[in-house]
Short mmCIF file of C-alpha atoms in Angstrom, two decimals:
data_model
loop_
_atom_site.label_atom_id
_atom_site.label_comp_id
_atom_site.label_asym_id
_atom_site.label_seq_id
_atom_site.Cartn_x
_atom_site.Cartn_y
_atom_site.Cartn_z
CA MET A 1 0.19 0.21 -0.13
CA ASP A 2 1.39 3.43 -0.79
CA GLY A 3 -1.38 5.61 0.52
CA LYS A 4 -3.53 6.14 -2.97
CA LEU A 5 -7.05 5.96 -2.82
CA LEU A 6 -8.09 2.06 -3.79
CA TYR A 7 -11.70 2.38 -3.79
CA SER A 8 -14.68 5.56 -3.73
CA SER A 9 -18.11 4.67 -4.32
CA VAL A 10 -18.92 8.02 -5.93
CA ASN A 11 -15.26 8.46 -7.20
CA ARG A 12 -15.03 11.56 -4.84
CA THR A 13 -12.64 12.01 -1.94
CA GLU A 14 -14.76 15.09 -0.14
CA PRO A 15 -16.99 14.67 2.45
CA TYR A 16 -20.76 15.23 1.58
CA THR A 17 -22.44 18.14 2.89
CA LEU A 18 -25.84 17.46 4.77
CA SER A 19 -28.65 18.45 2.02
CA GLU A 20 -26.54 15.80 -0.26
CA LEU A 21 -27.09 13.27 2.48
CA LEU A 22 -30.68 14.02 2.73
CA GLU A 23 -31.30 13.83 -1.07
CA ARG A 24 -28.90 11.22 -1.63
CA PHE A 25 -29.04 8.52 1.16
CA VAL A 26 -31.66 9.44 3.54
CA ASP A 27 -35.17 9.23 1.11
CA GLN A 28 -33.37 6.39 -0.74
CA PRO A 29 -30.82 4.33 1.13
CA GLU A 30 -30.30 1.50 -1.69
CA ARG A 31 -28.57 3.95 -3.96
CA MET A 32 -25.61 4.47 -1.51
CA PHE A 33 -23.78 1.49 -2.83
CA HIS A 34 -25.48 0.67 -6.18
CA GLY A 35 -25.73 -2.83 -5.08
CA LYS A 36 -21.48 -3.33 -5.32
CA ASP A 37 -19.38 -4.85 -2.89
CA VAL A 38 -17.77 -2.07 -0.50
CA SER A 39 -14.14 -2.37 0.56
CA PHE A 40 -13.00 -1.71 3.99
CA VAL A 41 -9.28 -0.75 4.76
CA TYR A 42 -8.04 -0.97 8.33
CA ASP A 43 -4.62 0.27 9.00
CA ILE A 44 -2.70 -0.98 11.90
CA ALA A 45 0.78 -0.52 13.55
CA ALA A 46 2.31 -3.15 15.63
CA GLY A 47 5.93 -4.21 16.20
CA GLY A 48 7.05 -0.82 14.22
CA ASN A 49 5.44 -2.05 11.13
CA ARG A 50 2.37 -0.82 9.54
CA TYR A 51 -0.24 -3.53 8.56
CA TYR A 52 -3.42 -2.99 6.35
CA VAL A 53 -6.46 -5.11 6.41
CA VAL A 54 -8.60 -4.81 3.26
CA PHE A 55 -12.01 -7.18 3.07
CA ASP A 56 -15.40 -6.78 0.92
CA VAL A 57 -18.66 -6.75 2.06
CA LYS A 58 -21.81 -6.79 -0.36
CA GLY A 59 -23.56 -3.37 -0.16
CA SER A 60 -27.04 -4.87 0.21
CA ALA A 61 -25.70 -6.11 3.43
CA LEU A 62 -24.73 -2.31 4.56
CA GLN A 63 -28.27 -0.56 3.75
CA GLN A 64 -29.62 -0.35 7.14
CA VAL A 65 -26.50 1.31 8.35
CA GLN A 66 -24.96 3.42 5.57
CA VAL A 67 -26.76 6.73 7.03
CA TYR A 68 -24.60 5.89 10.51
CA LEU A 69 -21.32 5.18 8.49
CA TYR A 70 -21.52 7.87 6.80
CA PHE A 71 -22.37 10.44 9.56
CA ASN A 72 -19.84 9.11 11.34
CA GLN A 73 -17.39 11.07 8.97
CA TYR A 74 -18.67 14.48 10.27
CA SER A 75 -17.29 16.24 13.34
CA ALA A 76 -18.93 15.91 16.88
CA TRP A 77 -19.67 19.20 17.50
CA PRO A 78 -22.55 20.28 15.90
CA PHE A 79 -24.05 17.35 17.91
CA LEU A 80 -22.42 18.62 21.05
CA LEU A 81 -24.01 22.08 20.84
CA ILE A 82 -27.60 21.11 20.25
CA PRO A 83 -28.07 19.21 23.28
CA LEU A 84 -25.97 22.15 25.04
CA PHE A 85 -28.23 24.68 23.43
CA LEU A 86 -31.18 22.68 24.25
CA ILE A 87 -29.99 22.08 28.17
CA ILE A 88 -28.48 26.01 28.75
CA PHE A 89 -29.73 28.31 26.05
CA LEU A 90 -33.40 27.38 25.68
CA PRO A 91 -34.38 27.06 29.61
CA ALA A 92 -32.51 30.80 29.55
CA LEU A 93 -34.58 32.01 27.00
CA PHE A 94 -37.96 30.70 28.45
CA ALA A 95 -36.92 32.12 31.91
CA PHE A 96 -36.33 35.46 30.24
CA LEU A 97 -39.71 35.57 28.81
CA PHE A 98 -41.28 34.25 31.94
CA LEU A 99 -39.88 36.92 33.93
CA LEU A 100 -40.72 39.54 31.26
CA PHE A 101 -44.41 38.59 31.42
CA VAL A 102 -44.32 38.33 35.47
CA THR A 103 -42.79 41.92 35.53
CA ARG A 104 -45.20 43.38 32.77
CA ARG A 105 -48.19 42.34 35.20
CA LEU A 106 -46.68 43.81 38.22
CA ARG A 107 -45.88 46.97 36.86
CA GLY A 108 -49.38 47.31 35.90
CA LEU A 109 -50.52 46.34 39.15
CA ASN A 110 -48.28 48.98 40.59
CA ASN A 111 -49.20 51.78 38.22
CA ALA A 112 -52.80 51.08 39.03
CA MET A 113 -51.87 51.23 42.93
CA GLN A 114 -50.27 54.76 41.84
CA ARG A 115 -53.43 55.86 39.76
CA ALA A 116 -55.83 55.02 42.67
CA ASP A 117 -58.06 57.90 43.65
CA LEU A 118 -61.41 57.70 45.71
CA ARG A 119 -62.51 60.94 43.86
CA GLN A 120 -61.97 59.41 40.35
CA ALA A 121 -63.82 56.37 38.75
CA PRO A 122 -62.25 53.17 39.86
CA VAL A 123 -59.55 51.82 38.43
CA ARG A 124 -59.32 47.91 37.57
CA LEU A 125 -57.26 45.53 36.46
CA GLN A 126 -58.10 43.02 33.34
CA ASP A 127 -55.71 40.35 34.61
CA ARG A 128 -58.02 37.26 34.68
CA SER A 129 -55.26 34.45 34.88
CA GLY A 130 -55.24 31.54 37.82
CA ASP A 131 -52.08 32.51 39.24
CA GLU A 132 -51.22 34.38 42.50
CA ILE A 133 -50.92 37.68 40.08
CA GLY A 134 -54.33 37.12 39.12
CA ALA A 135 -55.80 36.61 42.60
CA LEU A 136 -53.86 40.05 43.90
CA SER A 137 -55.31 41.98 40.79
CA ARG A 138 -58.72 40.49 41.74
CA LEU A 139 -58.48 41.31 45.37
CA PHE A 140 -57.26 45.05 44.44
CA ASN A 141 -60.13 45.37 42.15
CA GLU A 142 -62.45 44.22 44.89
CA MET A 143 -60.66 46.57 47.18
CA SER A 144 -61.03 49.24 45.35
CA ASP A 145 -64.58 49.04 44.67
CA LYS A 146 -65.27 48.46 48.31
CA LEU A 147 -63.44 51.84 49.22
CA HIS A 148 -65.17 53.44 46.43
CA ARG A 149 -68.35 52.28 47.82
CA GLN A 150 -67.37 53.71 51.37
CA TYR A 151 -66.10 56.55 50.27
CA ALA A 152 -69.67 57.24 48.74
CA HIS A 153 -71.23 56.35 51.52
CA THR A 154 -68.87 58.54 53.80
CA ARG A 155 -70.04 61.90 51.18
CA GLN A 156 -73.86 60.68 51.65
CA VAL A 157 -73.51 60.83 55.27
CA GLU A 158 -71.55 64.05 55.33
CA GLN A 159 -74.09 65.58 52.78
CA ALA A 160 -77.29 64.41 55.08
CA ARG A 161 -75.54 65.84 58.26
CA ALA A 162 -74.85 69.13 56.14
CA GLN A 163 -78.50 68.91 55.19
CA LEU A 164 -79.49 67.76 59.12
CA ILE A 165 -78.02 70.92 60.43
CA GLY A 166 -79.73 72.85 57.91
CA SER A 167 -83.14 71.36 58.48
CA LEU A 168 -82.40 71.57 62.14
CA SER A 169 -81.83 75.29 61.94
CA HIS A 170 -84.80 76.09 59.67
CA ASP A 171 -87.11 73.71 61.51
CA LEU A 172 -86.46 74.79 64.98
CA ARG A 173 -86.07 78.24 64.71
CA THR A 174 -89.53 79.07 63.53
CA PRO A 175 -91.34 77.47 66.44
CA LEU A 176 -88.58 79.15 68.95
CA SER A 177 -89.19 82.08 67.34
CA ILE A 178 -92.92 81.98 67.96
CA ILE A 179 -92.77 80.33 71.49
CA GLN A 180 -90.28 83.20 72.48
CA GLY A 181 -92.68 85.56 71.31
CA TYR A 182 -95.52 84.26 73.11
CA ALA A 183 -93.70 83.89 76.21
CA GLU A 184 -92.46 87.06 76.33
CA THR A 185 -96.05 88.54 75.83
CA LEU A 186 -97.44 86.63 78.55
CA GLN A 187 -94.48 87.62 80.61
CA ARG A 188 -94.84 91.64 80.19
CA GLY A 189 -98.74 91.00 81.22
CA SER A 190 -100.03 92.48 77.91
CA ALA A 191 -102.38 89.31 77.27
CA GLN A 192 -104.90 90.46 80.01
CA ASP A 193 -107.66 88.83 78.42
CA PRO A 194 -108.51 85.57 79.58
CA ASP A 195 -109.20 84.00 76.13
CA THR A 196 -106.09 85.61 74.65
CA ARG A 197 -104.03 84.14 77.40
CA VAL A 198 -105.41 80.55 77.00
CA ARG A 199 -105.00 81.04 73.03
CA HIS A 200 -101.17 81.74 73.53
CA SER A 201 -100.45 79.25 75.68
CA THR A 202 -102.30 76.47 73.53
CA ILE A 203 -99.79 78.03 70.77
CA LEU A 204 -96.77 77.37 73.19
CA VAL A 205 -98.15 73.95 74.09
CA GLN A 206 -98.39 73.17 70.32
CA LYS A 207 -95.11 74.21 69.46
CA SER A 208 -93.41 72.57 72.06
CA GLU A 209 -95.18 69.12 71.38
CA TYR A 210 -93.84 70.00 67.62
CA MET A 211 -90.27 70.32 68.76
CA ASN A 212 -90.62 67.60 71.16
CA ARG A 213 -91.74 65.26 68.23
CA LEU A 214 -88.86 66.50 65.96
CA LEU A 215 -86.18 65.50 68.33
CA GLY A 216 -88.02 62.01 69.36
CA GLN A 217 -87.68 61.10 65.51
CA LEU A 218 -83.74 62.23 65.77
CA PHE A 219 -83.07 59.90 68.72
CA ARG A 220 -84.92 57.04 67.10
CA LEU A 221 -83.26 57.69 63.94
CA ALA A 222 -79.80 57.92 65.63
CA GLN A 223 -80.62 54.60 67.58
CA LEU A 224 -81.03 52.66 64.14
CA ASP A 225 -77.75 53.89 63.71
CA ASP A 226 -76.22 52.75 66.74
CA PRO A 227 -75.08 49.26 66.43
CA SER A 228 -74.65 48.70 70.25
CA THR A 229 -78.65 49.38 70.24
CA ALA A 230 -80.60 45.79 69.82
CA PHE A 231 -84.26 45.24 69.16
CA ARG A 232 -86.02 42.82 71.79
CA MET A 233 -87.56 40.65 69.32
CA ASP A 234 -90.82 38.64 70.68
CA ARG A 235 -93.53 36.66 68.88
CA GLY A 236 -96.65 38.52 68.94
CA SER A 237 -99.92 39.18 66.97
CA ILE A 238 -99.54 41.83 64.31
CA PRO A 239 -103.56 42.25 63.96
CA ASN A 240 -103.43 42.91 68.01
CA LEU A 241 -100.65 45.26 67.57
CA LEU A 242 -102.63 47.27 64.85
CA GLN A 243 -105.81 47.54 66.88
CA SER A 244 -103.89 49.16 69.65
CA ILE A 245 -102.61 51.38 67.35
CA ILE A 246 -106.10 52.35 65.83
CA ALA A 247 -107.70 52.88 69.18
CA GLU A 248 -105.23 55.72 69.53
CA TYR A 249 -106.51 57.56 66.26
CA VAL A 250 -110.26 57.18 66.60
CA LEU A 251 -110.63 60.22 68.47
CA VAL A 252 -108.39 62.20 66.10
CA TRP A 253 -110.04 60.84 62.79
CA ASN A 254 -113.56 61.70 64.00
CA ASP A 255 -112.52 65.10 65.28
CA GLN A 256 -110.99 65.85 61.76
CA GLY A 257 -114.03 64.40 59.71
CA ILE A 258 -111.56 61.67 58.33
CA GLU A 259 -113.33 58.44 57.19
CA TRP A 260 -111.34 55.48 58.23
CA GLN A 261 -111.65 51.45 57.48
CA ALA A 262 -109.82 48.99 59.58
CA ASP A 263 -110.27 45.50 57.93
CA ILE A 264 -108.33 43.09 60.51
CA PRO A 265 -109.07 39.56 60.88
CA GLU A 266 -108.47 37.45 63.61
CA PRO A 267 -105.28 37.66 65.61
CA HIS A 268 -103.36 34.64 64.03
CA ALA A 269 -100.80 36.60 62.25
CA TYR A 270 -97.88 36.12 64.08
CA ALA A 271 -94.24 37.66 64.07
CA LEU A 272 -91.27 38.37 65.77
CA PHE A 273 -90.66 41.80 66.21
CA ASP A 274 -89.76 44.48 68.72
CA GLU A 275 -93.32 46.24 69.80
CA ALA A 276 -91.83 49.87 70.36
CA SER A 277 -89.76 50.43 67.40
CA LEU A 278 -92.69 48.90 64.93
CA THR A 279 -95.32 50.41 66.68
CA GLN A 280 -93.44 53.79 65.94
CA ALA A 281 -93.10 52.55 62.37
CA PHE A 282 -96.69 51.85 61.81
CA ARG A 283 -97.67 55.45 63.71
CA ASN A 284 -95.20 57.14 61.10
CA LEU A 285 -97.33 55.50 58.28
CA ILE A 286 -100.58 56.23 59.69
CA ASP A 287 -99.39 60.14 60.49
CA ASN A 288 -98.40 60.29 56.80
CA ALA A 289 -101.71 58.91 55.51
CA ILE A 290 -103.44 61.57 57.64
CA LEU A 291 -101.21 64.61 56.76
CA HIS A 292 -101.25 63.92 53.00
CA GLY A 293 -104.59 62.18 52.76
CA SER A 294 -106.30 65.10 54.11
CA ASP A 295 -107.71 66.42 50.84
CA GLY A 296 -109.52 62.60 50.42
CA LYS A 297 -110.43 62.50 54.28
CA TYR A 298 -109.82 58.79 54.04
CA VAL A 299 -107.34 56.21 55.95
CA GLY A 300 -108.06 52.77 55.18
CA ILE A 301 -105.96 49.80 56.78
CA ARG A 302 -105.73 46.20 55.88
CA ILE A 303 -104.10 43.02 56.93
CA ARG A 304 -103.38 40.10 54.40
CA THR A 305 -101.64 37.00 54.95
CA SER A 306 -99.75 34.52 52.73
CA THR A 307 -97.55 31.36 53.32
CA GLU A 308 -94.87 33.03 54.62
CA SER A 309 -95.55 36.57 55.24
CA VAL A 310 -98.02 39.22 56.59
CA GLN A 311 -98.92 42.23 54.49
CA ILE A 312 -100.43 45.49 56.00
CA ASP A 313 -101.96 48.37 53.43
CA ILE A 314 -101.93 51.79 54.54
CA GLU A 315 -104.26 53.89 51.98
CA ASP A 316 -105.22 57.28 51.73
CA ARG A 317 -107.02 59.14 49.28
CA GLY A 318 -105.02 62.66 48.89
CA LYS A 319 -102.97 64.03 45.94
CA GLY A 320 -100.66 61.27 45.38
CA ILE A 321 -96.78 61.20 44.92
CA PRO A 322 -95.54 62.25 41.71
CA GLU A 323 -93.58 59.19 39.84
CA GLU A 324 -90.57 60.60 39.91
CA GLU A 325 -90.35 61.13 44.14
CA LEU A 326 -91.34 57.52 44.35
CA ALA A 327 -87.86 56.13 44.53
CA HIS A 328 -86.53 58.95 47.24
CA ILE A 329 -89.44 59.09 49.34
CA PHE A 330 -87.81 56.38 52.01
CA GLU A 331 -84.13 58.53 52.10
CA ARG A 332 -83.44 60.38 55.00
CA PHE A 333 -84.01 64.25 55.07
CA TYR A 334 -86.06 63.94 51.86
CA ARG A 335 -89.33 66.23 51.76
CA GLY A 336 -91.22 65.65 48.42
CA ASP A 337 -92.78 68.59 46.37
CA LYS A 338 -94.27 71.60 48.30
CA GLY A 339 -97.76 69.93 47.72
CA ARG A 340 -96.94 67.20 50.24
CA ARG A 341 -94.18 68.77 52.10
CA SER A 342 -95.12 68.80 56.13
CA ASN A 343 -93.68 70.73 59.02
CA GLY A 344 -91.55 67.63 59.41
CA MET A 345 -87.94 66.57 58.62
CA GLY A 346 -88.15 64.01 56.25
CA ILE A 347 -87.44 61.48 58.84
CA GLY A 348 -90.67 59.68 59.71
CA LEU A 349 -91.01 57.33 56.16
CA SER A 350 -87.20 56.59 56.45
CA PHE A 351 -87.27 55.59 59.93
CA ALA A 352 -90.45 53.37 59.33
CA ASN A 353 -88.57 51.50 56.39
CA GLU A 354 -85.09 50.91 58.23
CA THR A 355 -87.24 49.44 61.21
CA VAL A 356 -88.98 46.93 58.71
CA ILE A 357 -85.83 46.35 56.77
CA GLN A 358 -84.02 45.18 60.33
CA HIS A 359 -87.33 43.53 61.09
CA GLY A 360 -86.48 41.34 57.76
CA GLY A 361 -89.32 42.87 55.67
CA SER A 362 -89.80 45.43 53.45
CA ILE A 363 -92.25 48.18 52.22
CA ALA A 364 -93.03 49.18 48.99
CA VAL A 365 -95.66 52.06 47.94
CA ARG A 366 -97.81 52.48 44.90
CA SER A 367 -99.27 55.98 43.97
CA ALA A 368 -101.74 57.06 41.50
CA PRO A 369 -101.75 61.08 41.34
CA ALA A 370 -105.11 62.58 42.57
CA SER A 371 -106.69 59.39 43.52
CA SER A 372 -104.68 57.02 46.36
CA THR A 373 -101.42 56.35 47.77
CA VAL A 374 -100.80 52.79 49.20
CA PHE A 375 -97.94 51.76 51.52
CA THR A 376 -97.63 47.88 52.23
CA VAL A 377 -95.65 46.59 54.86
CA SER A 378 -94.40 43.38 54.10
CA LEU A 379 -93.01 41.16 57.43
CA PRO A 380 -92.11 37.41 57.57
CA LEU A 381 -94.38 35.09 59.98
CA ALA A 382 -93.17 33.66 62.75
CA ILE A 383 -92.68 29.79 63.09
CA GLU A 384 -94.47 28.36 65.46
#
């Protein structure tokens, strides 16, 4: 052997490129040797001498291993770099993208916290994912909504307080001025006529009672807002309660020429209620019917029962309530249009509504202008 090439299956000495390999051998492996015998030459150095072993193999016997034989002639570096890329660089790329995604979401949460302002519309995050950041975003949305509701409620309370101070200064100034004027007249002895003194004294008593009613309503409303004030709930008969209240008004209705009608069945409708507060709530509704139903001179009280509740209708036939006011009549210090305004502070219906709600019930109202107005109180029946 003198080192000269003895055999080449394609008469070339240069290695194949990868594209040539795929085109020539992968799809058509039988073309590699064309059915010819393949000669293998092994160079062996032993004892200072070089030996060459040459043997032939049938080409058909090498068809299953020809790709391996050919690839074996290539450098091992590409095969080492590919696993290195898969093990090191690809996870690093995924980690970078993940951190970029998480950082963007955290930055959005941080910006939302910085932009949060109770005086403006709530800032909401649209992160609906199920991971911890998504849960934190939903918690931020809930907290933002809750804070805005509390802020709105606080503003309403502040406005109500300012309105209360204005109403108190207006509604108490007039009777106090009247009381002071008539008291000074009596003090100077200007009213010598006994009838005049009686008339003046009657006015003083009336204005004092009016002020006492206003202060009583304020006190009861303050009790509703006090969490330490608890109702004493006892099982009792709603028909019996209403009959005792109606007995208080019979003389008033007869003196004022008001037609009244009470449709109260046998006392079998029982409920759990605080007698003092619920009595005052019904009184407020009846007073409202007397005051605003004076044109119709009628007050009607009816009791109806169902399987789960008892309903009490209190009706008057006055001017009615305008439709645009129906949504506001139970608000504190609300006093409708001039046609239905009284000397009160807009507390009576609010107190009645909040009291019934705290008893687990509700109040509904329906009104037809120049016809009638019906307040319906619904209370749950007590289980025997």
